[in-house]
Amino acid sequence: IDVKGPAKDIFRGAGSYSNGGAMKIAPVSLFSYNNYDNLLHYVKEVTQITHAHELGINGATLQVITNSFVQPYKERLKIVKNLLSETGGELNEQRIIEELGNKLTALESVPTAIFCFLNAEKRIKGIRTDNPVRRAIQYAITLGGDTDTIASMTGAIAGAFYGHEKFNRLLLSHCEQADRFEELADALLDVAISKT
């Protein structure tokens, strides 16, 4: 019996891309606990029974990944919030490293980059610039560890928030292809728009 066939036949053979697959996928997280490869396999298998379109399957995949793996990041973001809310002087870099990390793993670098961006909204002792993008990047570098990646992620967050106007020539002179950033961004946007 072809249990996936009917889902492929609806919507003129394109399959459904609604959110129904994502709505019912949570139990797969439990079924595939601690086995990421099985998780991805079963999400696709289960979703294809009712939602054959790639967007429906991808939505269910995103939902189940969020359900399964968000907890460690949730804990780290609580630490970010607590560190940012503390008063009474500057935060010790060693404490940031111990509580958030500065390593190669995403769990020990992405929350750190978020913290660096948020912390740089105010002046930071030892960093002399009024530019919040530069301040965020410099602060990320002071934490050591995987500095190029953490500083890059911090700069990306700050750049998205503040816009390209805050990237001065000196800062851009250290970036490969900086003279083409606007051209490349426009090209990416054109590709994204043409696919919609």
C-alpha positions as a LaTeX table, in Angstrom:
\begin{tabular}{lrrr}
\hline
Residue & $x$ (\AA) & $y$ (\AA) & $z$ (\AA) \\
\hline
Ile1 & 0.00 & 0.00 & 0.00 \\
Asp2 & 1.35 & 3.40 & $-0.99$ \\
Val3 & 0.59 & 5.50 & 2.08 \\
Lys4 & 2.35 & 8.55 & 0.63 \\
Gly5 & 0.64 & 8.51 & $-2.77$ \\
Pro6 & $-2.53$ & 10.40 & $-1.86$ \\
Ala7 & $-0.52$ & 13.29 & $-0.36$ \\
Lys8 & 1.45 & 13.60 & $-3.61$ \\
Asp9 & $-1.72$ & 13.76 & $-5.70$ \\
Ile10 & $-3.37$ & 16.75 & $-4.03$ \\
Phe11 & $-2.92$ & 20.30 & $-5.29$ \\
Arg12 & $-2.41$ & 19.12 & $-8.89$ \\
Gly13 & 0.41 & 16.79 & $-7.92$ \\
Ala14 & 2.41 & 19.38 & $-5.99$ \\
Gly15 & 1.40 & 18.15 & $-2.54$ \\
Ser16 & 0.36 & 20.23 & 0.42 \\
Tyr17 & 2.78 & 22.74 & 1.87 \\
Ser18 & 0.53 & 23.79 & 4.73 \\
Asn19 & 1.60 & 23.83 & 8.37 \\
Gly20 & $-0.30$ & 20.65 & 9.26 \\
Gly21 & 2.86 & 18.57 & 9.07 \\
Ala22 & 4.62 & 20.88 & 11.50 \\
Met23 & 1.57 & 20.91 & 13.78 \\
Lys24 & 1.60 & 17.17 & 14.38 \\
Ile25 & 5.34 & 16.43 & 14.33 \\
Ala26 & 6.25 & 16.94 & 18.02 \\
Pro27 & 6.03 & 13.23 & 18.98 \\
Val28 & 8.80 & 12.44 & 16.50 \\
Ser29 & 11.15 & 14.42 & 18.77 \\
Leu30 & 10.47 & 11.98 & 21.57 \\
Phe31 & 10.64 & 8.96 & 19.30 \\
Ser32 & 14.04 & 10.01 & 17.96 \\
Tyr33 & 15.47 & 11.36 & 21.21 \\
Asn34 & 19.27 & 11.81 & 21.00 \\
Asn35 & 19.50 & 10.54 & 17.41 \\
Tyr36 & 19.55 & 13.47 & 15.01 \\
Asp37 & 19.83 & 11.36 & 11.85 \\
Asn38 & 16.78 & 9.30 & 12.82 \\
Leu39 & 14.96 & 12.50 & 13.72 \\
Leu40 & 15.44 & 13.96 & 10.24 \\
His41 & 14.57 & 10.65 & 8.58 \\
Tyr42 & 11.34 & 10.14 & 10.51 \\
Val43 & 10.21 & 13.75 & 10.16 \\
Lys44 & 10.31 & 13.33 & 6.40 \\
Glu45 & 8.66 & 9.90 & 6.49 \\
Val46 & 5.84 & 10.98 & 8.80 \\
Thr47 & 5.21 & 14.33 & 7.09 \\
Gln48 & 5.08 & 12.83 & 3.59 \\
Ile49 & 1.99 & 10.85 & 4.56 \\
Thr50 & $-0.05$ & 14.06 & 4.50 \\
His51 & 2.25 & 16.82 & 3.17 \\
Ala52 & 4.37 & 15.92 & 0.14 \\
His53 & 5.49 & 19.41 & $-0.85$ \\
Glu54 & 9.08 & 20.31 & 0.07 \\
Leu55 & 7.94 & 23.41 & 1.98 \\
Gly56 & 5.59 & 21.34 & 4.13 \\
Ile57 & 8.35 & 18.85 & 4.90 \\
Asn58 & 10.89 & 21.59 & 5.63 \\
Gly59 & 8.45 & 23.37 & 7.92 \\
Ala60 & 7.91 & 20.18 & 9.90 \\
Thr61 & 11.68 & 19.66 & 10.04 \\
Leu62 & 12.24 & 23.16 & 11.38 \\
Gln63 & 9.51 & 22.70 & 13.97 \\
Val64 & 10.89 & 19.39 & 15.26 \\
Ile65 & 14.45 & 20.69 & 15.39 \\
Thr66 & 13.23 & 23.63 & 17.42 \\
Asn67 & 11.33 & 21.33 & 19.77 \\
Ser68 & 14.27 & 18.97 & 20.19 \\
Phe69 & 17.29 & 21.19 & 20.43 \\
Val70 & 16.23 & 24.59 & 21.72 \\
Gln71 & 16.64 & 23.84 & 25.44 \\
Pro72 & 20.44 & 24.24 & 25.65 \\
Tyr73 & 20.19 & 27.59 & 23.85 \\
Lys74 & 17.30 & 28.64 & 26.06 \\
Glu75 & 19.50 & 28.10 & 29.11 \\
Arg76 & 22.37 & 30.07 & 27.56 \\
Leu77 & 20.07 & 32.94 & 26.63 \\
Lys78 & 18.87 & 33.09 & 30.25 \\
Ile79 & 22.52 & 33.51 & 31.23 \\
Val80 & 22.86 & 36.30 & 28.63 \\
Lys81 & 19.82 & 38.04 & 30.11 \\
Asn82 & 21.12 & 37.69 & 33.67 \\
Leu83 & 24.58 & 38.97 & 32.78 \\
Leu84 & 23.15 & 41.98 & 30.96 \\
Ser85 & 20.87 & 42.88 & 33.85 \\
Glu86 & 23.63 & 42.86 & 36.47 \\
Thr87 & 24.75 & 46.20 & 37.80 \\
Gly88 & 27.71 & 47.30 & 39.85 \\
Gly89 & 30.61 & 47.61 & 37.47 \\
Glu90 & 32.03 & 45.99 & 34.41 \\
Leu91 & 31.57 & 42.32 & 33.72 \\
Asn92 & 34.67 & 40.20 & 34.02 \\
Glu93 & 35.63 & 38.65 & 30.66 \\
Gln94 & 36.63 & 35.40 & 32.36 \\
Arg95 & 33.14 & 35.07 & 33.80 \\
Ile96 & 31.59 & 35.59 & 30.37 \\
Ile97 & 33.85 & 32.88 & 28.96 \\
Glu98 & 33.01 & 30.48 & 31.80 \\
Glu99 & 29.25 & 31.02 & 31.62 \\
Leu100 & 28.72 & 31.44 & 27.87 \\
Gly101 & 31.86 & 30.07 & 26.28 \\
Asn102 & 34.17 & 31.16 & 23.49 \\
Lys103 & 34.76 & 27.88 & 21.74 \\
Leu104 & 34.12 & 26.35 & 18.33 \\
Thr105 & 30.75 & 24.78 & 19.21 \\
Ala106 & 27.63 & 26.72 & 18.31 \\
Leu107 & 26.34 & 26.41 & 21.87 \\
Glu108 & 29.50 & 28.08 & 23.18 \\
Ser109 & 29.70 & 30.81 & 20.55 \\
Val110 & 26.30 & 31.90 & 19.22 \\
Pro111 & 24.94 & 33.03 & 22.63 \\
Thr112 & 28.30 & 34.74 & 23.23 \\
Ala113 & 27.96 & 36.68 & 19.98 \\
Ile114 & 24.44 & 37.73 & 20.96 \\
Phe115 & 25.75 & 38.85 & 24.35 \\
Cys116 & 28.60 & 40.84 & 22.76 \\
Phe117 & 26.15 & 42.66 & 20.50 \\
Leu118 & 23.73 & 43.49 & 23.32 \\
Asn119 & 26.46 & 44.45 & 25.79 \\
Ala120 & 27.98 & 46.86 & 23.26 \\
Glu121 & 24.89 & 49.07 & 23.28 \\
Lys122 & 26.60 & 50.83 & 26.17 \\
Arg123 & 30.20 & 51.90 & 26.64 \\
Ile124 & 32.62 & 49.13 & 27.58 \\
Lys125 & 35.68 & 49.80 & 29.72 \\
Gly126 & 38.85 & 49.62 & 27.64 \\
Ile127 & 37.12 & 50.00 & 24.27 \\
Arg128 & 37.30 & 53.56 & 22.98 \\
Thr129 & 34.79 & 54.06 & 20.22 \\
Asp130 & 31.36 & 55.59 & 19.90 \\
Asn131 & 30.55 & 53.22 & 17.05 \\
Pro132 & 28.39 & 50.39 & 18.46 \\
Val133 & 29.29 & 47.99 & 15.62 \\
Arg134 & 33.00 & 48.41 & 16.18 \\
Arg135 & 32.53 & 48.27 & 19.96 \\
Ala136 & 30.64 & 44.97 & 19.67 \\
Ile137 & 33.27 & 43.42 & 17.41 \\
Gln138 & 36.16 & 44.62 & 19.57 \\
Tyr139 & 34.48 & 43.28 & 22.69 \\
Ala140 & 34.00 & 39.88 & 21.04 \\
Ile141 & 37.70 & 39.80 & 20.23 \\
Thr142 & 38.66 & 40.54 & 23.86 \\
Leu143 & 37.02 & 37.28 & 24.95 \\
Gly144 & 39.60 & 35.20 & 23.08 \\
Gly145 & 38.92 & 31.66 & 21.94 \\
Asp146 & 37.32 & 31.35 & 18.51 \\
Thr147 & 37.57 & 35.10 & 18.04 \\
Asp148 & 37.25 & 35.28 & 14.27 \\
Thr149 & 33.95 & 33.41 & 14.22 \\
Ile150 & 32.45 & 35.01 & 17.34 \\
Ala151 & 33.47 & 38.50 & 16.18 \\
Ser152 & 32.10 & 37.77 & 12.70 \\
Met153 & 28.74 & 36.63 & 14.10 \\
Thr154 & 28.67 & 39.63 & 16.44 \\
Gly155 & 29.41 & 41.96 & 13.52 \\
Ala156 & 26.68 & 40.34 & 11.44 \\
Ile157 & 24.11 & 40.87 & 14.19 \\
Ala158 & 25.26 & 44.46 & 14.79 \\
Gly159 & 25.34 & 45.18 & 11.07 \\
Ala160 & 21.82 & 43.87 & 10.59 \\
Phe161 & 20.63 & 45.99 & 13.51 \\
Tyr162 & 22.48 & 49.25 & 12.84 \\
Gly163 & 22.80 & 49.10 & 9.05 \\
His164 & 25.74 & 49.58 & 6.73 \\
Glu165 & 26.13 & 53.23 & 7.71 \\
Lys166 & 27.88 & 52.19 & 10.93 \\
Phe167 & 30.61 & 50.30 & 9.06 \\
Asn168 & 33.29 & 52.94 & 8.59 \\
Arg169 & 36.09 & 52.72 & 6.02 \\
Leu170 & 38.71 & 51.63 & 8.54 \\
Leu171 & 36.57 & 48.71 & 9.67 \\
Leu172 & 35.72 & 47.75 & 6.10 \\
Ser173 & 39.37 & 47.89 & 5.05 \\
His174 & 39.89 & 44.70 & 7.06 \\
Cys175 & 37.15 & 42.80 & 5.21 \\
Glu176 & 37.64 & 40.85 & 2.00 \\
Gln177 & 35.51 & 42.11 & $-0.90$ \\
Ala178 & 34.27 & 45.05 & 1.19 \\
Asp179 & 34.09 & 47.22 & $-1.91$ \\
Arg180 & 31.54 & 44.76 & $-3.32$ \\
Phe181 & 29.32 & 44.34 & $-0.23$ \\
Glu182 & 26.46 & 46.44 & $-1.55$ \\
Glu183 & 26.64 & 44.82 & $-4.99$ \\
Leu184 & 26.65 & 41.32 & $-3.47$ \\
Ala185 & 23.80 & 42.15 & $-1.09$ \\
Asp186 & 21.70 & 43.49 & $-3.96$ \\
Ala187 & 22.43 & 40.36 & $-6.03$ \\
Leu188 & 21.39 & 38.10 & $-3.14$ \\
Leu189 & 18.20 & 40.10 & $-2.67$ \\
Asp190 & 17.43 & 39.84 & $-6.40$ \\
Val191 & 17.82 & 36.05 & $-6.27$ \\
Ala192 & 15.61 & 35.81 & $-3.19$ \\
Ile193 & 12.91 & 38.00 & $-4.75$ \\
Ser194 & 12.98 & 36.09 & $-8.03$ \\
Lys195 & 12.25 & 32.82 & $-6.19$ \\
Thr196 & 9.08 & 34.14 & $-4.57$ \\
\hline
\end{tabular}
